[in-house]
Coordinates of C-alpha atoms in Angstrom, one line a residue:
Chain A
M90 CA 107.6 74.1 115.1
T91 CA 108.2 73.8 111.3
G92 CA 111.1 74.9 109.1
W93 CA 109.1 78.0 108.1
D94 CA 108.8 79.1 111.7
I95 CA 112.5 78.7 112.3
F96 CA 113.3 80.6 109.1
T97 CA 110.8 83.4 110.2
I98 CA 112.5 83.7 113.6
F99 CA 116.0 83.7 112.0
C100 CA 114.9 86.5 109.6
A101 CA 113.4 88.5 112.4
I102 CA 116.5 88.3 114.5
F103 CA 118.7 89.3 111.6
L104 CA 116.5 92.2 110.5
G105 CA 115.9 93.5 114.0
S106 CA 119.6 93.4 114.9
S107 CA 120.5 95.1 111.5
G108 CA 118.2 97.9 112.4
F109 CA 119.8 98.4 115.9
I110 CA 123.4 98.0 114.6
L111 CA 123.0 100.4 111.7
L112 CA 121.3 103.0 113.9
Y113 CA 124.1 102.6 116.5
V114 CA 126.9 103.0 113.9
F115 CA 125.2 106.0 112.3
L116 CA 124.7 107.8 115.6
R117 CA 128.3 107.0 116.6
D118 CA 129.7 108.4 113.3
A119 CA 127.5 111.4 113.6
Y120 CA 128.7 112.1 117.1
R121 CA 132.4 111.7 116.1
D122 CA 131.9 114.0 113.1
R123 CA 130.3 116.6 115.4
V124 CA 133.1 116.4 118.0
E125 CA 135.7 116.8 115.2
K126 CA 133.9 119.8 113.8
I127 CA 133.8 121.5 117.2
K128 CA 137.5 120.8 117.7
R129 CA 138.4 122.4 114.3
Chain B
M264 CA 91.6 99.9 113.0
G265 CA 91.0 102.5 115.7
N266 CA 90.2 99.7 118.1
Y267 CA 93.8 98.5 118.0
V268 CA 95.5 101.9 118.3
A269 CA 95.7 103.7 121.7
N270 CA 96.4 107.4 122.5
I271 CA 100.0 106.6 123.4
D272 CA 100.4 105.2 119.8
Y273 CA 99.2 108.4 118.3
L274 CA 101.6 110.4 120.5
I275 CA 104.5 108.2 119.3
I276 CA 103.5 108.9 115.7
F277 CA 103.2 112.6 116.4
L278 CA 106.7 112.7 118.0
Y279 CA 108.1 110.8 115.0
L280 CA 106.7 113.4 112.5
V281 CA 108.1 116.3 114.6
M282 CA 111.5 114.6 114.6
L283 CA 111.5 114.4 110.7
V284 CA 110.9 118.1 110.3
S285 CA 113.6 118.9 112.9
I286 CA 116.1 116.9 110.9
G287 CA 115.3 118.8 107.8
I288 CA 115.9 122.1 109.7
Y289 CA 119.2 120.7 111.1
S290 CA 120.4 119.6 107.7
Y291 CA 119.6 123.0 106.0
Q292 CA 122.7 124.5 104.4
K293 CA 122.2 128.0 103.0
D294 CA 125.0 128.0 100.5
S295 CA 125.3 124.3 99.6
S296 CA 126.8 123.3 96.2
Y297 CA 124.8 121.2 93.7
E298 CA 126.8 118.1 94.5
D299 CA 126.3 118.7 98.3
F300 CA 122.6 119.0 97.8
I301 CA 122.0 116.1 95.4
L302 CA 124.8 113.7 96.3
A303 CA 125.6 114.8 99.9
G304 CA 129.0 115.8 98.7
R305 CA 129.8 112.2 97.5
G306 CA 130.6 111.4 101.1
M307 CA 128.1 108.8 102.2
T308 CA 129.4 106.0 104.4
T309 CA 128.3 102.3 104.1
P310 CA 125.7 102.4 107.0
M311 CA 124.1 105.5 105.6
L312 CA 124.1 104.0 102.1
I313 CA 122.5 100.7 103.3
S314 CA 119.8 102.6 105.2
T315 CA 118.9 104.9 102.4
M316 CA 119.0 102.1 99.7
V317 CA 116.8 99.7 101.7
S318 CA 114.3 102.3 102.9
T319 CA 114.0 104.1 99.6
Y320 CA 113.4 101.0 97.5
Y321 CA 111.1 99.4 100.1
G322 CA 108.0 101.6 99.8
L323 CA 104.4 101.0 100.8
D324 CA 103.6 99.7 97.3
I325 CA 106.0 96.8 97.9
L326 CA 105.0 96.4 101.6
F327 CA 101.3 96.1 100.7
G328 CA 101.9 94.6 97.2
S329 CA 104.0 91.7 98.6
S330 CA 101.8 91.1 101.6
E331 CA 98.7 91.2 99.3
M332 CA 100.3 88.7 96.9
A333 CA 101.2 86.4 99.9
F334 CA 97.6 86.7 101.2
N335 CA 96.2 85.7 97.7
D336 CA 98.9 83.4 96.4
G337 CA 101.1 82.3 99.3
L338 CA 104.8 81.4 98.9
M339 CA 104.8 82.5 95.3
A340 CA 105.2 86.1 96.5
F341 CA 108.6 85.3 97.9
F342 CA 110.0 82.6 95.5
G343 CA 108.4 83.8 92.3
Y344 CA 108.5 87.5 92.7
A345 CA 110.8 88.9 95.4
L346 CA 113.8 86.6 94.8
S347 CA 114.1 87.6 91.1
T348 CA 114.7 91.2 92.2
L349 CA 117.4 90.2 94.6
V350 CA 119.3 88.4 91.8
F351 CA 119.4 91.6 89.8
Y352 CA 120.8 93.5 92.9
L353 CA 123.6 91.0 93.1
F354 CA 124.4 91.7 89.4
I355 CA 124.5 95.5 90.2
A356 CA 126.8 94.9 93.1
F357 CA 129.4 92.7 91.3
Y358 CA 129.2 94.1 87.7
M359 CA 127.8 97.6 87.7
A360 CA 128.6 99.5 90.9
D361 CA 132.3 99.9 90.1
K362 CA 131.7 101.2 86.6
L363 CA 129.0 103.6 87.7
R364 CA 130.9 105.1 90.7
S365 CA 134.3 105.3 89.0
A366 CA 132.9 107.4 86.1
N367 CA 131.8 110.2 88.5
F368 CA 128.3 110.6 86.9
I369 CA 125.7 112.7 88.7
S370 CA 122.5 111.2 87.2
L371 CA 121.3 108.3 85.0
P372 CA 120.5 110.5 82.0
E373 CA 124.1 111.8 82.1
I374 CA 125.3 108.3 81.2
L375 CA 123.1 108.6 78.1
E376 CA 124.4 112.1 77.4
K377 CA 128.0 110.9 77.4
A378 CA 127.4 107.9 75.2
Y379 CA 124.8 109.2 72.7
G380 CA 124.4 113.0 73.2
R381 CA 121.7 115.3 74.5
K382 CA 118.7 114.3 72.5
T383 CA 118.8 110.7 73.9
S384 CA 119.5 112.0 77.4
S385 CA 116.4 114.2 77.3
I386 CA 114.2 111.2 76.5
G387 CA 115.9 109.3 79.3
A388 CA 115.4 112.3 81.7
I389 CA 111.6 112.3 80.9
S390 CA 111.1 108.6 81.5
S391 CA 113.3 108.7 84.6
M392 CA 111.3 111.7 85.9
V393 CA 108.0 109.9 85.2
Y394 CA 109.3 106.7 87.0
C395 CA 110.4 108.7 90.0
L396 CA 107.1 110.6 90.5
P397 CA 106.0 109.7 94.1
T398 CA 102.6 108.6 92.8
T399 CA 102.2 105.1 94.3
S400 CA 103.7 106.2 97.7
L401 CA 101.4 109.2 98.0
F402 CA 98.4 107.1 97.1
A403 CA 99.4 104.4 99.7
L404 CA 100.1 107.1 102.3
G405 CA 96.6 108.5 101.8
R406 CA 95.2 105.0 102.3
V407 CA 97.1 104.4 105.5
S408 CA 96.0 107.9 106.8
E409 CA 92.4 106.8 106.2
F410 CA 92.9 103.6 108.2
V411 CA 95.0 104.9 111.0
F412 CA 93.8 108.5 111.6
G413 CA 90.3 108.2 109.9
V414 CA 91.1 111.3 107.8
D415 CA 90.3 111.6 104.1
A416 CA 93.1 110.0 101.9
H417 CA 93.6 113.3 100.0
Y418 CA 94.3 115.3 103.2
G419 CA 96.4 112.5 104.7
A420 CA 98.6 112.2 101.7
F421 CA 98.9 116.0 101.5
I422 CA 99.9 116.5 105.1
L423 CA 102.2 113.5 105.5
G424 CA 103.7 113.7 102.0
G425 CA 104.1 117.5 102.6
I426 CA 106.3 116.7 105.6
A427 CA 108.6 114.5 103.4
L428 CA 108.6 117.3 100.8
A429 CA 109.6 119.9 103.5
Y430 CA 112.7 118.1 104.8
T431 CA 113.8 117.1 101.3
L432 CA 113.6 120.8 100.2
L433 CA 115.5 121.9 103.3
G434 CA 118.4 119.5 103.4
G435 CA 118.6 117.6 100.1
L436 CA 120.2 114.1 100.1
K437 CA 121.8 114.8 103.5
A438 CA 118.4 115.2 105.1
V439 CA 117.0 112.3 103.1
A440 CA 119.9 110.0 104.2
I441 CA 119.6 111.0 107.9
T442 CA 115.8 110.5 108.0
D443 CA 116.1 107.3 105.9
T444 CA 118.5 105.9 108.5
I445 CA 116.0 106.5 111.3
Q446 CA 113.2 105.3 109.2
F447 CA 115.1 102.2 108.2
S448 CA 115.7 101.3 111.8
L449 CA 112.0 101.8 112.7
M450 CA 111.0 99.6 109.7
C451 CA 113.3 96.8 110.6
I452 CA 112.7 96.7 114.3
T453 CA 108.9 96.9 114.1
V454 CA 108.5 94.3 111.3
A455 CA 111.0 92.0 113.1
V456 CA 108.9 92.2 116.3
G457 CA 105.4 92.4 114.8
V458 CA 105.5 89.5 112.3
P459 CA 106.8 86.7 114.7
L460 CA 104.2 87.9 117.2
L461 CA 101.5 87.6 114.6
V462 CA 102.6 84.2 113.4
H463 CA 102.7 83.0 117.1
E464 CA 99.2 84.6 117.6
V465 CA 97.7 82.5 114.8
G466 CA 99.4 79.3 116.1
G467 CA 102.6 79.1 114.0
F468 CA 103.0 77.7 110.5
V469 CA 101.2 74.5 111.4
A470 CA 98.0 76.5 112.0
I471 CA 98.7 78.6 108.9
Q472 CA 99.0 75.5 106.8
E473 CA 95.7 74.3 108.1
N474 CA 93.9 77.6 107.5
V475 CA 95.1 78.6 104.0
P476 CA 94.5 76.8 100.6
A477 CA 97.1 74.1 99.8
G478 CA 98.2 76.0 96.7
H479 CA 99.6 78.7 99.0
F480 CA 102.5 76.4 100.0
K481 CA 103.5 75.7 96.4
L482 CA 106.8 77.6 95.8
F483 CA 105.5 79.1 92.5
G484 CA 101.8 79.0 93.3
T485 CA 99.1 78.6 90.7
V486 CA 99.9 81.7 88.7
P487 CA 100.3 81.1 84.9
P488 CA 104.0 80.6 84.1
W489 CA 104.2 83.4 81.5
L490 CA 102.7 85.9 84.0
L491 CA 105.3 84.7 86.5
I492 CA 108.0 85.4 84.0
A493 CA 106.4 88.8 83.3
Y494 CA 106.5 89.7 87.0
A495 CA 110.1 88.6 87.2
S496 CA 111.0 90.6 84.1
S497 CA 109.5 93.8 85.7
S498 CA 112.4 93.4 88.2
L499 CA 114.8 94.3 85.4
A500 CA 113.9 97.9 86.3
V501 CA 116.2 97.7 89.3
L502 CA 119.2 97.5 86.9
I503 CA 118.3 101.1 85.8
D504 CA 116.6 102.4 88.9
P505 CA 117.6 106.2 88.9
S506 CA 117.3 106.4 92.7
L507 CA 119.7 103.4 93.3
Y508 CA 122.1 105.0 90.8
Q509 CA 122.1 108.2 92.8
R510 CA 123.1 106.3 95.9
I511 CA 125.9 104.6 94.0
F512 CA 127.1 108.0 92.7
A513 CA 126.9 109.4 96.3
A514 CA 129.1 106.7 97.8
R515 CA 132.6 107.6 99.0
S516 CA 134.1 104.8 96.9
A517 CA 133.0 102.0 94.5
R518 CA 133.9 99.5 97.2
Q519 CA 131.5 101.1 99.7
A520 CA 128.8 101.1 97.1
R521 CA 129.2 97.4 96.4
N522 CA 129.3 96.4 100.1
A523 CA 126.2 98.5 100.8
I524 CA 124.3 96.8 97.9
L525 CA 125.4 93.3 99.1
T526 CA 124.3 94.0 102.7
S527 CA 121.1 95.6 101.5
T528 CA 120.3 92.5 99.4
V529 CA 120.5 90.3 102.5
I530 CA 118.3 92.7 104.4
W531 CA 115.8 92.9 101.6
T532 CA 115.6 89.1 101.5
T533 CA 114.8 88.9 105.2
F534 CA 112.4 91.8 105.0
D535 CA 110.6 90.2 102.0
W536 CA 110.2 86.9 103.8
L537 CA 108.8 88.5 106.9
V538 CA 106.2 90.5 104.9
V539 CA 105.2 87.3 103.0
A540 CA 105.0 85.3 106.2
G541 CA 102.9 88.2 107.7
G542 CA 100.6 88.2 104.6
M543 CA 100.0 84.4 104.9
A544 CA 99.5 84.7 108.7
A545 CA 97.0 87.5 108.1
L546 CA 95.0 85.1 105.8
A547 CA 95.1 82.4 108.5
A548 CA 93.9 85.0 111.1
V549 CA 90.9 85.8 108.8
T550 CA 89.9 82.2 108.0
S551 CA 90.2 81.1 111.6
G552 CA 88.0 84.0 112.8
I553 CA 90.6 86.0 114.7
L554 CA 90.1 88.9 112.3
S555 CA 87.0 90.0 110.6
S556 CA 86.3 88.3 107.2
D557 CA 85.7 91.6 105.4
V558 CA 89.4 92.6 105.6
H559 CA 90.7 93.7 102.2
P560 CA 93.8 91.7 101.1
N561 CA 95.7 95.0 100.7
D562 CA 95.2 96.0 104.3
A563 CA 95.3 92.6 105.9
F564 CA 99.0 92.8 106.8
L565 CA 98.7 96.2 108.5
I566 CA 95.6 95.3 110.5
A567 CA 96.9 91.9 111.5
V568 CA 100.3 93.1 112.7
T569 CA 98.7 96.0 114.6
Y570 CA 96.3 93.5 116.2
A571 CA 99.2 91.3 117.3
L572 CA 101.4 94.1 118.8
P573 CA 100.9 95.5 122.4
I574 CA 100.0 99.1 123.0
G575 CA 103.0 101.4 122.4
L576 CA 104.6 99.0 120.0
S577 CA 101.6 99.5 117.6
G578 CA 102.5 103.2 117.5
I579 CA 106.1 102.4 116.7
F580 CA 105.0 100.0 114.0
L581 CA 102.6 102.5 112.4
A582 CA 105.3 105.1 112.5
G583 CA 107.5 102.5 110.8
V584 CA 104.7 102.1 108.1
L585 CA 104.6 105.9 107.6
A586 CA 108.4 105.8 107.5
T587 CA 108.3 103.2 104.7
A588 CA 106.2 105.6 102.5
M589 CA 108.0 108.8 103.4
S590 CA 111.5 107.4 102.8
T591 CA 110.4 106.4 99.3
I592 CA 108.7 109.8 98.6
D593 CA 111.7 111.8 99.7
G594 CA 114.3 109.7 97.8
Y595 CA 112.4 109.5 94.4
T596 CA 111.2 113.1 94.5
L597 CA 114.8 114.3 95.0
V598 CA 115.8 112.3 91.9
A599 CA 112.8 113.5 89.8
G600 CA 113.7 117.1 90.9
S601 CA 117.3 116.6 89.7
N602 CA 116.0 115.2 86.4
I603 CA 114.1 118.4 85.8
S604 CA 116.9 120.7 86.8
Y605 CA 120.2 118.9 85.9
D606 CA 119.0 116.8 82.9
M607 CA 116.4 119.1 81.3
Y608 CA 116.8 122.7 82.5
R609 CA 120.6 122.7 82.3
P610 CA 121.2 121.2 78.9
L611 CA 118.1 122.6 77.1
I612 CA 117.7 126.1 78.7
K613 CA 120.8 127.2 80.7
P614 CA 123.9 125.2 79.8
D615 CA 126.1 127.7 81.8
A616 CA 123.9 127.4 85.0
T617 CA 125.9 128.1 88.2
D618 CA 125.7 125.8 91.3
A619 CA 123.3 128.1 93.1
Q620 CA 121.0 128.3 90.0
L621 CA 121.0 124.4 89.8
V622 CA 120.2 124.0 93.5
K623 CA 117.3 126.5 93.1
A624 CA 116.1 124.8 89.9
T625 CA 116.3 121.4 91.7
K626 CA 114.1 122.7 94.6
I627 CA 111.5 123.9 92.1
G628 CA 111.8 120.6 90.2
I629 CA 111.2 118.7 93.5
V630 CA 108.0 120.7 94.1
I631 CA 106.8 120.1 90.5
A632 CA 107.5 116.4 90.8
W633 CA 105.7 116.1 94.1
T634 CA 102.7 118.1 92.8
L635 CA 102.5 115.9 89.6
G636 CA 102.8 112.8 91.7
Y637 CA 100.0 114.0 94.0
V638 CA 97.6 114.9 91.2
V639 CA 98.2 111.6 89.3
A640 CA 98.0 109.5 92.5
F641 CA 94.2 109.9 92.8
Q642 CA 93.3 109.5 89.1
F643 CA 93.8 105.7 89.1
D644 CA 91.7 103.1 90.7
R645 CA 94.3 100.4 90.5
I646 CA 97.7 101.7 91.7
M647 CA 99.5 98.4 90.8
A648 CA 98.5 98.9 87.2
L649 CA 100.1 102.3 87.2
L650 CA 103.2 100.9 88.9
I651 CA 103.7 98.3 86.3
F652 CA 103.1 100.8 83.5
V653 CA 105.8 103.3 84.7
T654 CA 108.2 100.4 85.3
T655 CA 107.6 99.2 81.7
V656 CA 108.1 102.7 80.4
I657 CA 111.6 103.2 82.0
T658 CA 112.7 99.7 81.2
S659 CA 111.7 99.8 77.6
T660 CA 113.2 103.3 77.1
V661 CA 116.6 103.3 78.8
F662 CA 117.4 99.7 79.7
V663 CA 119.1 98.9 76.4
P664 CA 121.0 102.2 75.8
V665 CA 122.2 102.4 79.4
L666 CA 123.5 98.8 79.6
M667 CA 125.1 99.2 76.1
A668 CA 126.8 102.4 77.2
L669 CA 128.2 100.6 80.3
F670 CA 129.1 97.2 78.8
Y671 CA 129.3 97.4 74.9
Q672 CA 132.8 98.2 73.9
G673 CA 132.1 98.7 70.2
R674 CA 131.0 101.8 68.2
K675 CA 128.1 103.7 69.6
T676 CA 126.2 106.3 67.6
A677 CA 123.9 109.1 68.6
L678 CA 121.2 107.6 66.3
A679 CA 121.5 104.3 68.1
G680 CA 120.7 105.9 71.5
L681 CA 117.9 107.9 70.0
L682 CA 116.3 105.0 68.1
S683 CA 116.7 102.7 71.1
C684 CA 115.0 105.1 73.5
G685 CA 112.4 106.4 71.0
A686 CA 111.4 103.0 69.6
G687 CA 111.2 101.6 73.2
L688 CA 109.0 104.4 74.4
A689 CA 106.8 104.4 71.3
S690 CA 106.3 100.6 71.4
V691 CA 105.2 100.8 75.1
L692 CA 102.6 103.4 74.4
T693 CA 101.4 101.6 71.3
F694 CA 101.2 98.3 73.1
Y695 CA 99.2 99.7 76.1
I696 CA 96.8 101.7 73.8
G697 CA 96.4 98.7 71.5
M698 CA 95.7 96.3 74.3
S699 CA 93.0 98.5 75.8
Q700 CA 91.3 98.6 72.4
I701 CA 91.5 95.0 71.2
G702 CA 91.9 93.2 74.6
D703 CA 89.1 92.2 77.0
Y704 CA 89.3 93.5 80.6
N705 CA 89.6 90.5 83.1
E706 CA 88.0 91.4 86.4
V707 CA 89.8 88.5 88.3
W708 CA 93.3 89.5 87.2
G709 CA 92.5 93.2 86.8
T710 CA 94.2 93.5 83.4
Y711 CA 93.6 93.5 79.6
I712 CA 93.9 90.1 77.9
F713 CA 93.9 89.6 74.1
S714 CA 93.0 86.0 73.2
F715 CA 93.3 84.4 69.7
S716 CA 93.9 81.1 68.2
I717 CA 96.0 79.8 65.3
G718 CA 94.7 76.4 64.1
D719 CA 94.2 74.2 67.1
Y720 CA 96.4 76.3 69.3
A721 CA 94.9 79.1 71.6
F722 CA 97.1 82.0 72.7
S723 CA 96.6 84.8 75.2
I724 CA 98.5 88.0 75.4
W725 CA 98.4 89.9 78.7
Q726 CA 99.0 93.6 79.2
E727 CA 101.8 92.6 81.6
Y728 CA 103.7 91.0 78.6
A729 CA 104.6 94.5 77.2
L730 CA 108.3 94.0 78.0
F731 CA 108.5 90.8 75.9
F732 CA 107.8 93.0 72.8
C733 CA 109.2 96.4 73.7
L734 CA 112.7 95.4 74.9
P735 CA 113.5 93.5 71.6
I736 CA 112.2 96.6 69.7
S737 CA 114.5 98.9 71.7
L738 CA 117.4 96.5 71.0
L739 CA 116.6 96.5 67.3
G740 CA 116.5 100.3 67.3
F741 CA 120.0 100.4 68.9
F742 CA 121.5 98.1 66.2
I743 CA 119.7 99.9 63.3
G744 CA 120.9 103.3 64.6
N745 CA 124.4 102.0 65.0
I746 CA 124.5 100.9 61.3
F747 CA 123.2 104.2 59.9
G748 CA 124.3 106.8 62.5
N749 CA 127.5 108.7 63.0
K750 CA 129.8 108.2 66.0
V751 CA 128.9 110.7 68.8
E752 CA 131.4 113.4 69.6
E753 CA 132.2 113.2 73.3
A754 CA 131.8 116.6 75.0
P755 CA 133.0 117.0 78.6
L756 CA 130.2 116.6 81.1
K757 CA 129.5 119.1 84.0
S758 CA 130.5 116.4 86.5
E759 CA 133.8 115.9 84.6
A760 CA 134.5 119.6 84.4
S761 CA 134.0 120.1 88.1

């Protein structure tokens, strides 16, 4: 395994987890906003 | 292509398209104000900003362009081309985001209006609109439709681009931001899974090194140095990208805008590397016989990753590829529509337009921009040439006046803005027309080159060198206009009045 392989795997882990985390945060915020709107 | 895509993959793509339209209907607000429609009420949070910035900027032209460059030239695609863009994003984050967000602007031409008056902002609006036409994305979407679904490119671009148009019209930036967030996640996850699988499939970078030319592993490749500088210079356009500006204006605060750009820059870097690694792995797959040798460099990445992914994941990857195009179409069409309504219709035809009239005019502008983009998309054989041309137009026209408006503290006259914009635009058109007349078309590089010699020295001027001439002309126009012009009278802008 070369340095390029390791860099590729590192980038893939970072990019994949960014996708998951941002989707999670977005859905969480959207859910909270909706609950607040209903309460009001 | 059909060999690698199963029915379940088509079902996933269909569900994804249904979801996009549903989001448009959900985001529809009957009585939204202009700021709600075009800037999502200036209430965008950091996660939404990151998603919409990354997915809007990262279109199919860049996905295919970078992977094609990696396929043909190797590491140069990352070190010589992609990284220069990222440096400019850092500059925006640290030196521009605060100035742009704090001034409460609504659009890029409004910056010109405030500094130089309406004539300059009108020229800026035209070049911004031309730059934001979804030409390259619709062309690329048609090409993907042909490969994935086997339908004619014109129909594919019309139907899939039409879906992006529909939800943009229904929900404005709010719908665009929600769909961009989902599209961003799809893009990230599928590329993060697909590329390492492809690299593993061809035997890792050891096998790639054995199966591609040695020049592919030179950091700056074998491309002529001046052409490399010209490619890097074209990245200057990100400093005046109207769509990026719109995201900064829509942020809740300058701090959120800066954080979003910084995070996006890291994500862009990793995304760029994976696409470049995928392009090189695709070449290795072709030369080692895993893939057919008649694969076009433009399509190699798409075919190779689809080949490497298992059934089901291929569908998600292809939905991610469609997402890459559609998120660019929606974002730029929205900006082009607002250029037509807010920066042309309002100042030139109806200065006292109400919010409802502006929203209606923007929706008409969006349809006009989409239609123009669709018509132009299929008139060009080489879409990269068109991309470089529109990038050169906007950079030569508004780069100098916008940066001077933001950073130059001295006297600024209306004539300075007008001459800078006008001279920049005229010089680009003259350069391109001139090069097509006196230059020779080079089939290998796909561009016009004018060669001449002075004494014993031989020189070559490429069409891609336009910025080297046009930017200094625009700067000269600014200083001449500043000497002979009168200081502009600052009128309150609509965004300030509201």
